Coordinates of C-alpha atoms in Angstrom, one line a residue:
Chain B
M1 CA 0.0 0.0 0.0
A2 CA 1.3 3.4 -0.9
F3 CA 2.2 5.7 1.9
R4 CA -0.5 8.2 2.5
F5 CA 0.3 11.6 3.9
R6 CA -3.3 12.6 4.4
Q7 CA -5.1 10.4 6.8
H8 CA -8.7 11.1 7.5
S9 CA -8.9 11.7 11.1
V10 CA -11.7 13.1 13.2
L11 CA -9.4 15.9 14.1
P12 CA -8.4 18.1 11.2
G13 CA -5.3 20.3 10.9
F14 CA -2.5 17.8 10.3
G15 CA -0.9 20.1 7.7
L16 CA -1.0 23.1 10.0
T17 CA 0.3 21.3 13.1
L18 CA 3.1 19.5 11.2
G19 CA 4.1 22.8 9.6
F20 CA 4.2 24.4 13.0
T21 CA 6.1 21.5 14.5
V22 CA 8.8 21.6 11.8
F23 CA 9.1 25.4 12.1
Y24 CA 9.3 25.3 15.9
L25 CA 11.8 22.5 16.0
S26 CA 14.0 24.2 13.4
L27 CA 14.1 27.4 15.4
L28 CA 14.8 25.7 18.7
L29 CA 16.8 22.6 17.7
L30 CA 18.0 22.3 14.2
L31 CA 19.3 25.9 13.7
P32 CA 21.5 25.9 16.8
V33 CA 22.9 22.5 15.9
A34 CA 23.4 23.7 12.3
A35 CA 25.3 26.8 13.6
L36 CA 27.5 24.5 15.7
L37 CA 28.3 22.4 12.7
F38 CA 28.8 25.5 10.6
Y39 CA 31.4 26.8 13.0
T40 CA 33.2 23.4 13.0
L41 CA 33.2 23.2 9.2
Q42 CA 35.1 26.4 8.9
M43 CA 38.0 24.6 10.5
P44 CA 40.6 22.8 8.5
W45 CA 40.5 19.1 9.2
A46 CA 44.0 19.0 10.7
D47 CA 43.1 21.7 13.2
F48 CA 39.8 20.0 14.0
W49 CA 41.6 16.7 14.7
A50 CA 44.4 18.3 16.7
T51 CA 41.8 20.0 18.9
V52 CA 39.5 17.1 19.5
S53 CA 42.3 14.5 20.0
H54 CA 44.4 16.5 22.4
P55 CA 45.3 14.3 25.3
Q56 CA 43.7 16.7 27.8
V57 CA 40.4 16.6 25.8
V58 CA 40.5 12.9 25.4
E59 CA 40.9 12.4 29.2
S60 CA 37.9 14.7 29.7
Y61 CA 35.8 12.6 27.3
K62 CA 36.6 9.5 29.3
L63 CA 35.5 11.2 32.5
S64 CA 32.4 12.9 31.1
F65 CA 31.1 9.8 29.3
G66 CA 32.4 7.3 31.9
A67 CA 31.0 9.1 34.9
S68 CA 27.7 9.8 33.1
L69 CA 27.4 6.1 32.3
I70 CA 28.0 5.1 35.9
G71 CA 25.6 7.7 37.1
A72 CA 22.9 6.5 34.7
L73 CA 23.5 2.9 35.7
I74 CA 23.1 3.8 39.4
N75 CA 19.9 5.7 38.5
L76 CA 18.7 2.7 36.5
V77 CA 18.8 0.5 39.6
F78 CA 17.8 2.9 42.3
G79 CA 15.5 5.0 40.2
A80 CA 13.5 1.9 39.4
L81 CA 13.4 1.0 43.1
V82 CA 12.2 4.5 44.0
A83 CA 9.5 4.3 41.3
W84 CA 8.5 0.8 42.6
V85 CA 8.1 2.0 46.1
L86 CA 6.2 5.1 45.1
V87 CA 3.7 3.2 42.9
R88 CA 3.3 -0.1 44.8
Y89 CA 3.1 1.1 48.4
D90 CA 1.2 3.6 50.4
F91 CA 2.9 5.2 53.3
P92 CA 2.7 8.5 55.1
G93 CA 4.5 11.2 53.3
R94 CA 4.4 9.4 50.0
R95 CA 3.3 12.5 48.1
V96 CA 6.1 14.5 49.6
V97 CA 8.7 11.9 48.5
D98 CA 7.1 11.9 45.1
A99 CA 7.4 15.6 44.8
L100 CA 11.0 15.5 46.0
V101 CA 12.0 13.4 43.1
D102 CA 11.5 16.4 40.8
L103 CA 13.9 18.6 42.8
P104 CA 16.9 18.0 40.6
F105 CA 14.8 19.3 37.7
A106 CA 13.8 22.5 39.5
M107 CA 16.8 23.4 41.5
P108 CA 19.4 25.6 39.8
T109 CA 22.3 23.2 39.1
A110 CA 24.9 25.5 40.5
V111 CA 23.0 25.6 43.8
A112 CA 22.9 21.8 43.8
G113 CA 26.6 21.6 43.1
I114 CA 27.4 23.9 46.0
A115 CA 25.1 22.0 48.3
L116 CA 26.7 18.7 47.2
V117 CA 30.2 19.9 47.8
T118 CA 29.2 21.3 51.2
L119 CA 28.0 17.9 52.2
Y120 CA 30.7 15.7 50.7
A121 CA 33.8 17.8 51.2
S122 CA 36.2 16.5 53.9
T123 CA 34.7 19.1 56.3
G124 CA 31.1 18.4 55.3
W125 CA 28.3 16.6 57.2
I126 CA 28.7 13.4 55.2
G127 CA 32.2 13.8 53.8
R128 CA 33.8 13.9 57.2
Y129 CA 32.6 10.4 58.1
I130 CA 33.5 8.9 54.7
D131 CA 36.8 10.6 54.9
A132 CA 37.6 8.6 58.0
F133 CA 37.6 5.5 55.8
G134 CA 40.1 7.2 53.5
V135 CA 37.6 7.8 50.8
R136 CA 37.4 11.3 49.3
I137 CA 34.4 12.3 47.3
A138 CA 34.6 16.0 46.7
Y139 CA 37.3 17.1 44.2
T140 CA 37.7 13.5 42.9
Q141 CA 36.1 11.5 40.0
L142 CA 33.8 10.0 42.6
G143 CA 32.4 13.5 43.2
V144 CA 31.7 13.9 39.5
I145 CA 29.7 10.6 39.6
V146 CA 27.8 11.8 42.7
A147 CA 26.8 15.0 40.9
L148 CA 25.8 13.3 37.7
T149 CA 23.8 10.7 39.6
Y150 CA 21.9 13.5 41.4
I151 CA 20.8 15.3 38.3
G152 CA 19.8 12.1 36.5
L153 CA 17.5 10.6 39.1
P154 CA 14.1 12.1 38.0
F155 CA 14.5 10.8 34.5
V156 CA 14.4 7.1 35.4
V157 CA 11.7 7.5 38.1
R158 CA 9.4 9.6 35.9
T159 CA 9.6 7.3 32.9
V160 CA 9.1 4.1 34.9
Q161 CA 6.4 5.3 37.2
P162 CA 3.5 5.6 34.7
V163 CA 4.3 2.2 33.1
L164 CA 4.4 0.5 36.5
R165 CA 1.1 2.2 37.5
D166 CA -0.6 0.9 34.3
M167 CA 0.7 -2.6 34.7
A168 CA -2.2 -4.9 35.5
P169 CA -1.7 -6.7 38.8
E170 CA -3.6 -9.6 37.2
L171 CA -0.5 -10.4 35.2
E172 CA 1.5 -11.0 38.3
E173 CA -1.3 -12.9 39.9
A174 CA -1.7 -15.1 36.9
S175 CA 2.0 -15.8 37.0
A176 CA 1.9 -16.7 40.6
I177 CA -1.2 -19.0 40.1
M178 CA 0.6 -20.8 37.4
G179 CA 3.4 -21.7 39.9
A180 CA 6.1 -19.2 39.1
S181 CA 8.3 -18.1 42.0
R182 CA 8.4 -14.4 42.9
F183 CA 11.8 -14.1 41.2
T184 CA 10.6 -15.7 38.0
T185 CA 7.6 -13.4 38.0
L186 CA 9.8 -10.4 38.4
R187 CA 12.2 -11.6 35.7
R188 CA 9.8 -12.9 33.1
V189 CA 6.7 -10.7 33.7
V190 CA 7.6 -7.4 35.4
L191 CA 11.0 -6.7 34.0
P192 CA 10.2 -7.2 30.2
T193 CA 7.2 -4.9 30.6
L194 CA 9.3 -2.2 32.2
L195 CA 12.4 -2.6 30.1
P196 CA 11.5 0.0 27.4
A197 CA 10.7 2.6 30.0
L198 CA 13.8 1.7 31.9
L199 CA 15.9 2.1 28.8
T200 CA 14.3 5.4 28.0
G201 CA 15.0 6.7 31.5
F202 CA 18.5 5.5 31.4
A203 CA 19.2 7.1 28.0
M204 CA 17.7 10.5 29.1
A205 CA 19.7 10.4 32.4
F206 CA 22.8 9.6 30.5
A207 CA 22.4 12.2 27.9
R208 CA 21.6 14.8 30.5
A209 CA 24.7 13.9 32.5
V210 CA 27.0 14.2 29.5
G211 CA 26.2 17.8 29.0
E212 CA 25.9 18.8 32.7
Y213 CA 28.1 21.7 33.7
G214 CA 26.7 23.7 36.6
S215 CA 26.5 21.1 39.4
V216 CA 29.8 19.4 38.4
V217 CA 32.3 22.3 38.3
F218 CA 32.0 22.9 42.0
I219 CA 32.5 19.3 43.2
S220 CA 35.0 18.1 40.6
G221 CA 38.0 20.3 41.4
N222 CA 38.6 20.7 37.7
I223 CA 42.1 19.4 37.6
P224 CA 43.2 18.8 34.0
Y225 CA 43.7 15.2 33.0
T226 CA 41.9 13.8 36.1
T227 CA 38.7 15.6 37.1
E228 CA 38.1 17.9 34.2
I229 CA 34.8 17.4 32.4
T230 CA 34.4 18.1 28.7
P231 CA 31.9 21.0 29.1
L232 CA 34.5 22.8 31.2
L233 CA 37.0 22.6 28.4
I234 CA 34.4 24.0 26.0
V235 CA 33.9 26.9 28.4
A236 CA 37.7 27.3 28.6
K237 CA 37.9 27.6 24.8
A238 CA 35.1 30.1 24.7
E239 CA 36.9 32.1 27.4
Q240 CA 39.9 32.4 25.0
Y241 CA 37.5 33.5 22.2
D242 CA 38.4 30.2 20.5
Y243 CA 34.8 29.7 19.2
R244 CA 35.8 27.2 16.6
G245 CA 37.7 25.0 19.1
A246 CA 34.8 25.1 21.4
A247 CA 32.4 24.2 18.5
A248 CA 34.8 21.3 17.5
I249 CA 34.6 19.7 20.9
G250 CA 30.9 20.4 21.1
T251 CA 30.4 18.6 17.8
V252 CA 32.3 15.5 19.0
M253 CA 30.1 15.4 22.1
L254 CA 27.0 15.9 19.9
L255 CA 28.0 13.0 17.6
A256 CA 28.9 10.7 20.5
A257 CA 25.7 11.4 22.3
F258 CA 23.7 11.0 19.1
A259 CA 25.3 7.6 18.4
L260 CA 24.7 6.4 22.0
L261 CA 21.0 7.5 21.9
L262 CA 20.6 5.8 18.6
M263 CA 22.0 2.6 20.1
I264 CA 19.8 2.8 23.1
N265 CA 16.7 3.4 20.8
A266 CA 17.6 0.4 18.7
L267 CA 17.9 -1.7 21.9
Q268 CA 14.5 -0.4 23.0
W269 CA 12.9 -1.2 19.7
W270 CA 14.4 -4.7 19.7
S271 CA 13.2 -5.4 23.3
T272 CA 9.7 -4.1 22.5
R273 CA 9.4 -6.3 19.4
R274 CA 10.8 -9.3 21.2
H275 CA 8.4 -9.1 24.0
T276 CA 5.2 -8.2 22.1
Q277 CA 5.5 -10.7 19.3
R278 CA 5.5 -13.7 21.4
Chain T
M1 CA -14.6 64.7 23.9
N2 CA -14.7 67.3 26.7
I3 CA -11.8 69.2 28.0
R4 CA -11.4 67.0 31.1
S5 CA -10.9 63.8 29.2
I6 CA -8.5 65.5 26.9
L7 CA -6.5 66.6 29.9
I8 CA -6.6 63.2 31.5
A9 CA -5.5 61.6 28.2
A10 CA -2.7 64.1 27.9
G11 CA -1.6 63.5 31.4
L12 CA -1.7 59.8 30.9
S13 CA 0.4 59.9 27.8
A14 CA 2.8 62.2 29.3
A15 CA 3.2 59.8 32.2
L16 CA 3.7 56.9 29.8
V17 CA 6.1 58.7 27.6
A18 CA 8.2 60.6 30.1
P19 CA 10.0 57.7 31.7
A20 CA 10.8 56.2 28.3
Q21 CA 12.5 59.5 27.3
A22 CA 14.9 59.3 30.3
R23 CA 18.2 58.2 28.9
E24 CA 19.4 54.9 30.1
L25 CA 23.0 53.9 30.3
L26 CA 24.1 50.2 30.4
N27 CA 27.4 49.5 32.2
V28 CA 28.6 45.9 31.5
S29 CA 31.0 44.9 34.2
Y30 CA 32.4 41.9 36.0
D31 CA 31.3 40.1 39.2
P32 CA 33.1 41.8 42.2
T33 CA 32.3 45.4 41.1
R34 CA 28.5 45.0 41.8
E35 CA 28.5 46.9 45.1
L36 CA 31.0 49.5 43.9
Y37 CA 29.0 50.5 40.9
R38 CA 25.7 50.4 42.7
E39 CA 27.1 53.2 44.9
Y40 CA 28.9 55.0 42.2
N41 CA 25.7 55.1 40.0
Q42 CA 23.8 56.9 42.7
L43 CA 26.6 59.4 43.0
F44 CA 26.8 60.0 39.2
V45 CA 23.0 60.3 38.7
K46 CA 23.0 63.0 41.4
H47 CA 26.0 64.7 39.9
W48 CA 24.5 64.7 36.3
A49 CA 21.2 66.0 37.6
Q50 CA 23.0 68.9 39.3
E51 CA 25.1 69.7 36.2
T52 CA 22.5 69.4 33.5
G53 CA 19.1 69.0 35.2
E54 CA 18.6 65.8 33.3
K55 CA 17.4 62.7 35.0
I56 CA 19.0 59.5 33.9
T57 CA 18.9 55.8 34.8
I58 CA 21.9 53.5 34.8
R59 CA 21.6 49.7 34.5
Q60 CA 24.4 47.4 35.4
S61 CA 25.2 43.9 34.3
H62 CA 27.6 41.6 36.1
G63 CA 29.1 38.2 35.4
G64 CA 32.4 36.6 34.6
A65 CA 34.6 39.1 32.7
G66 CA 35.1 36.7 29.8
S67 CA 31.4 35.9 29.4
Q68 CA 30.5 39.6 29.8
A69 CA 32.8 40.5 26.9
R70 CA 31.4 37.7 24.8
A71 CA 27.9 39.1 25.5
V72 CA 28.9 42.5 24.2
I73 CA 30.5 40.9 21.1
D74 CA 27.3 39.0 20.5
G75 CA 25.3 42.2 20.6
L76 CA 24.5 43.2 24.2
E77 CA 24.1 46.9 23.8
A78 CA 26.6 48.1 26.4
D79 CA 27.2 51.9 26.4
L80 CA 30.4 51.2 28.3
V81 CA 32.4 48.3 29.7
T82 CA 34.3 48.1 32.9
L83 CA 36.0 44.7 32.9
A84 CA 38.8 42.9 34.9
L85 CA 41.4 42.9 32.2
A86 CA 42.3 44.7 29.0
Y87 CA 42.5 41.5 27.1
D88 CA 38.7 41.1 27.1
I89 CA 38.2 44.7 26.0
D90 CA 40.7 44.3 23.3
A91 CA 38.7 41.3 22.1
I92 CA 35.5 43.4 21.9
S93 CA 37.3 46.1 19.9
E94 CA 38.9 43.6 17.6
R95 CA 35.7 41.6 16.9
T96 CA 33.1 44.4 16.7
Q97 CA 35.0 47.5 15.7
L98 CA 32.6 49.4 17.9
F99 CA 35.5 51.5 19.3
P100 CA 39.1 52.1 18.2
E101 CA 42.0 49.7 19.0
N102 CA 43.8 52.4 21.0
W103 CA 41.0 52.7 23.5
Q104 CA 43.3 52.3 26.5
S105 CA 45.0 55.6 25.8
R106 CA 41.7 57.6 25.7
L107 CA 41.5 58.0 29.5
P108 CA 44.1 58.8 32.1
L109 CA 46.2 56.1 33.8
N110 CA 45.8 53.4 31.1
S111 CA 42.0 53.8 31.4
A112 CA 42.2 52.3 34.9
P113 CA 40.5 54.7 37.4
Y114 CA 41.2 52.3 40.2
T115 CA 43.6 49.5 40.6
S116 CA 44.2 46.6 42.9
T117 CA 46.9 44.0 43.4
I118 CA 47.3 40.3 44.2
V119 CA 47.8 39.4 47.9
L120 CA 47.9 36.2 49.9
L121 CA 45.1 35.3 52.3
V122 CA 46.0 32.8 55.1
R123 CA 44.1 31.4 58.0
K124 CA 44.2 32.9 61.5
G125 CA 47.7 32.8 63.1
N126 CA 49.2 32.0 59.7
P127 CA 49.9 28.3 60.8
K128 CA 52.2 27.6 57.8
N129 CA 54.1 30.8 58.3
I130 CA 53.5 32.2 54.8
R131 CA 55.5 35.4 54.3
D132 CA 56.0 35.7 50.6
W133 CA 55.6 34.0 47.2
D134 CA 58.5 31.6 48.0
D135 CA 56.5 29.9 50.7
L136 CA 53.8 28.9 48.1
V137 CA 56.1 26.4 46.4
R138 CA 57.2 24.7 49.6
P139 CA 56.2 21.1 49.7
G140 CA 53.2 20.5 51.9
V141 CA 51.6 23.9 51.4
E142 CA 48.3 23.8 49.6
V143 CA 47.5 26.8 47.4
I144 CA 44.0 27.8 46.3
T145 CA 43.7 29.7 43.0
P146 CA 41.2 29.4 40.2
N147 CA 41.9 28.0 36.7
P148 CA 43.5 30.7 34.5
K149 CA 41.9 29.1 31.5
T150 CA 38.4 30.0 32.7
S151 CA 39.0 32.9 35.1
G152 CA 40.4 36.3 34.3
G153 CA 41.3 36.9 37.9
A154 CA 43.3 33.7 38.0
R155 CA 45.4 35.0 35.2
W156 CA 46.5 38.0 37.3
N157 CA 47.5 35.5 40.1
Y158 CA 49.6 33.5 37.7
L159 CA 51.3 36.5 36.2
A160 CA 52.0 37.9 39.7
A161 CA 53.8 34.8 40.7
W162 CA 55.7 34.7 37.4
G163 CA 56.8 38.3 37.7
Y164 CA 58.0 37.7 41.2
A165 CA 60.1 34.7 40.1
L166 CA 61.6 36.7 37.2
N167 CA 62.5 39.4 39.6
Q168 CA 64.2 36.9 42.0
H169 CA 66.2 35.2 39.3
D170 CA 67.5 38.0 37.1
N171 CA 64.8 37.5 34.5
D172 CA 65.7 33.8 33.9
E173 CA 62.6 32.5 32.2
D174 CA 63.4 28.9 32.9
K175 CA 63.7 29.5 36.6
A176 CA 60.4 31.4 36.5
Y177 CA 58.8 28.5 34.7
D178 CA 60.0 26.1 37.3
F179 CA 58.8 28.3 40.1
V180 CA 55.3 28.6 38.7
R181 CA 55.2 24.9 37.9
R182 CA 56.0 24.0 41.5
L183 CA 53.3 26.5 42.7
Y184 CA 50.7 24.8 40.5
A185 CA 51.8 21.4 41.7
N186 CA 50.6 22.6 45.1
V187 CA 47.1 23.5 43.9
P188 CA 44.6 20.7 44.8
V189 CA 41.6 22.3 43.1
L190 CA 41.2 24.6 40.2
D191 CA 37.9 26.3 40.6
S192 CA 36.4 27.7 37.4
G193 CA 35.9 31.2 38.9
A194 CA 37.3 33.5 41.6
R195 CA 34.2 33.4 43.8
G196 CA 34.2 29.6 43.6
A197 CA 37.8 29.5 44.8
T198 CA 36.8 31.8 47.7
N199 CA 34.2 29.3 48.7
T200 CA 36.7 26.5 48.5
F201 CA 39.1 28.3 50.8
V202 CA 36.6 29.8 53.2
Q203 CA 33.6 27.3 53.4
R204 CA 35.4 24.1 52.5
R205 CA 38.4 25.1 54.5
L206 CA 40.6 23.6 51.9
G207 CA 44.2 24.9 51.4
D208 CA 46.6 26.9 53.4
V209 CA 46.8 30.0 51.3
F210 CA 44.5 31.7 48.9
I211 CA 45.8 33.9 46.1
A212 CA 43.3 36.7 45.8
W213 CA 42.7 40.2 44.5
E214 CA 43.3 42.6 47.4
N215 CA 39.8 44.0 47.3
E216 CA 38.4 40.4 47.5
A217 CA 40.7 39.5 50.3
I218 CA 39.7 42.5 52.4
L219 CA 36.1 41.8 51.6
A220 CA 36.5 38.1 52.7
I221 CA 37.9 39.3 56.0
E222 CA 35.2 42.0 56.5
E223 CA 32.3 39.8 55.4
L224 CA 33.2 36.3 56.2
G225 CA 34.7 36.6 59.7
K226 CA 37.0 39.1 61.3
G227 CA 39.9 37.4 62.9
E228 CA 39.6 34.2 61.0
Y229 CA 41.9 35.2 58.2
E230 CA 44.9 37.4 57.7
I231 CA 46.3 39.1 54.6
V232 CA 49.9 38.5 53.8
V233 CA 51.2 41.2 51.5
P234 CA 54.0 39.8 49.4
S235 CA 57.2 41.8 48.8
I236 CA 56.4 42.2 45.1
S237 CA 53.2 41.9 43.2
I238 CA 51.4 42.9 40.1
L239 CA 49.5 46.1 39.5
A240 CA 46.0 44.9 38.5
E241 CA 44.4 47.5 36.3
P242 CA 40.8 46.8 35.6
P243 CA 40.2 49.1 32.6
V244 CA 37.1 51.0 31.5
T245 CA 36.0 52.3 28.1
V246 CA 33.1 53.7 26.1
V247 CA 31.6 51.4 23.5
D248 CA 31.3 54.2 21.0
G249 CA 29.2 52.4 18.4
N250 CA 26.5 51.4 20.8
A251 CA 26.5 54.6 22.8
E252 CA 26.3 56.7 19.6
R253 CA 23.4 54.8 18.3
K254 CA 21.5 55.2 21.5
G255 CA 22.4 58.9 21.7
N256 CA 24.4 58.3 24.9
L257 CA 27.9 59.2 23.8
D258 CA 28.3 62.3 25.9
L259 CA 26.7 60.6 28.9
A260 CA 28.9 57.5 28.7
K261 CA 32.0 59.6 28.4
A262 CA 31.0 61.8 31.4
Y263 CA 30.2 58.6 33.4
L264 CA 33.8 57.3 33.0
E265 CA 35.5 60.6 33.4
Y266 CA 33.7 61.3 36.6
L267 CA 35.2 58.0 38.0
Y268 CA 38.4 60.0 38.4
S269 CA 36.8 62.8 40.5
P270 CA 37.6 63.0 44.2
A271 CA 34.0 62.0 45.2
A272 CA 34.1 58.9 43.0
Q273 CA 37.6 58.0 44.2
D274 CA 36.3 58.1 47.8
V275 CA 33.6 55.5 46.9
I276 CA 36.3 53.4 45.2
G277 CA 38.5 53.5 48.3
R278 CA 35.5 52.5 50.4
H279 CA 35.0 49.4 48.2
Y280 CA 38.5 48.2 48.8
Y281 CA 39.9 49.1 45.4
R282 CA 43.1 51.2 45.3
P283 CA 42.1 54.8 44.4
S284 CA 44.2 56.9 42.1
G285 CA 43.2 60.3 43.4
D286 CA 45.5 61.9 46.0
A287 CA 42.9 62.7 48.6
A288 CA 41.4 59.2 48.6
K289 CA 44.9 57.7 48.5
A290 CA 45.8 59.5 51.7
K291 CA 42.5 58.8 53.4
Y292 CA 42.7 55.0 52.8
A293 CA 46.5 54.7 53.2
D294 CA 46.2 52.3 56.1
Q295 CA 44.1 49.9 54.1
Y296 CA 46.7 49.6 51.3
P297 CA 50.2 48.8 52.5
D298 CA 53.1 49.7 50.2
V299 CA 54.0 46.9 47.8
D300 CA 56.5 46.9 45.0
L301 CA 54.2 46.7 42.0
F302 CA 55.1 45.9 38.5
T303 CA 52.8 46.3 35.5
I304 CA 51.8 43.7 32.9
D305 CA 53.2 46.0 30.2
E306 CA 56.7 46.2 31.8
V307 CA 57.1 42.5 32.4
F308 CA 55.0 40.7 29.8
G309 CA 54.6 43.3 27.1
G310 CA 50.8 43.8 27.5
W311 CA 47.8 41.5 27.8
Q312 CA 47.8 40.2 24.2
A313 CA 51.4 38.9 24.5
A314 CA 50.8 37.5 28.0
Q315 CA 47.6 35.7 26.8
N316 CA 49.3 34.3 23.7
T317 CA 52.4 33.1 25.5
H318 CA 50.9 31.8 28.7
F319 CA 47.2 31.0 28.5
N320 CA 46.2 30.1 25.0
D321 CA 46.0 26.4 24.1
G322 CA 49.5 25.0 23.8
G323 CA 50.9 27.8 25.9
V324 CA 53.1 27.8 29.0
F325 CA 50.3 27.0 31.4
D326 CA 49.3 23.9 29.4
R327 CA 52.9 22.9 29.4
I328 CA 53.1 23.3 33.2
L329 CA 50.1 21.0 33.7
E330 CA 51.5 18.3 31.4
D331 CA 54.9 18.6 33.1
N332 CA 53.4 18.2 36.6
L333 CA 51.3 15.3 35.4
T334 CA 54.3 13.4 34.0
R335 CA 56.3 14.1 37.2
Q336 CA 53.4 12.9 39.3
R337 CA 53.1 9.6 37.4
K338 CA 56.8 8.8 37.7

């Protein structure tokens, strides 16, 4: 069957809304990205490569992507747990806890960063006890992971929550009646249903963390080659009026993030297909 | 329409139009001058009203010096800029052509109506016995200073240390390099900006000595706890000259050129110099100098032009990518890994 653009729907206005969508997205998304690429394209290839493959920059990719990945993985596990508790149990103060989850969205990231470092520095409320064990959080790579975990939490919780709420309890009951153990039910019934939502939350938390600047610069200590995140290097380039260098590194981050999101989307698509076709 | 309603309408439109006609001046500055310019603006508005009878409003914008300069380059309609270093103003001139390249010679004293210098802030009782720059490279002394790549203030710190080392070692660049390298080996955290570094030193209680602008150091003592910190004035330091200039292109278009010029010239007046002294900057006027003499001990000060040949040269040699500062970091890293 030929592809049909114009579907007869009860609601008219497809052309108008699509036109608006394309225009709106161009203004907000495509044009800035195009400007970034345009800046980068003005650079000779050798300059571009020298900028983005400088050892200091490469170390920062490792930290930015590595810490973001770890942060997103932590959120995947504990965010799912938080969502589970919020949906499945009723307890006093549940609504308050539910509202608290959004805090990382609402709070200025710089404020969060300063608060985190106040807590986790060797003189801080939490830091001083952890420091006694010889573990330092503030001004180390661990501190970067803490900050990136903090800002990513709501993404997993808020994507898993509605799916979990809509999941019919009958499914689990049926599984139990048919003799499955609790673990088998969790593994074969609950988890497959949640998997797409979990992956989406994970991807969003990860993508957000890669670009995070405000909350990290305070806790990371910004020591080149060890605790320097890539966004800081971009700021440093801009500070030298090296716009093209900043754009070059930005482009690399954009491409890497794009590739990763594509991968996660493919994974999600595959898992949805696998579990719905059977 | 009767007379009354015409009168009301006229009164209303006059009320609506009148404030829009008051000229508005935009001063784009950097972070630590917020309080200084708030007070100076009141002074100048009053002065201008007395001189000309015209009522004006002045808006101020503050932020990191580098990002403020970029905002002006990208079209923020500043009538004048008052930034932390000439390099950022040079960048505006070069990229926008809104005012001539020789802007720094248009006002007295290199266009710097107030100056400051770099001093050392230590904790009460000076437990590590810090007396001069030499003590900062001793093993076991932790130094707090922000990252010169992202902070204009940090560049003054770096250059002050470099200039001291040159002076001590008969202008031997290699020895100066080694001195500054050892200093940065003692830096545990490179904050992205000056206020962040202040927090690290004061709130986080990290580090033994904090390299700071004199005005920030006095402010830290006054605001954050008298008796908790002490200022150590080094034997030699750099003369920090935060310059000011009119952004001619913008001011002319907005019809503010005369006003913007007068605003900056009045900064050199005795009344303004007094405000400057009160806000812990070093005044250039004689009366204010004498009045605030206790606040500003004598230091041997060198200028960036004398030692480094100006900001452009200093920036190119030391702070741009692949420059001396990058080499210092790599050098320290390889030594650390050995």
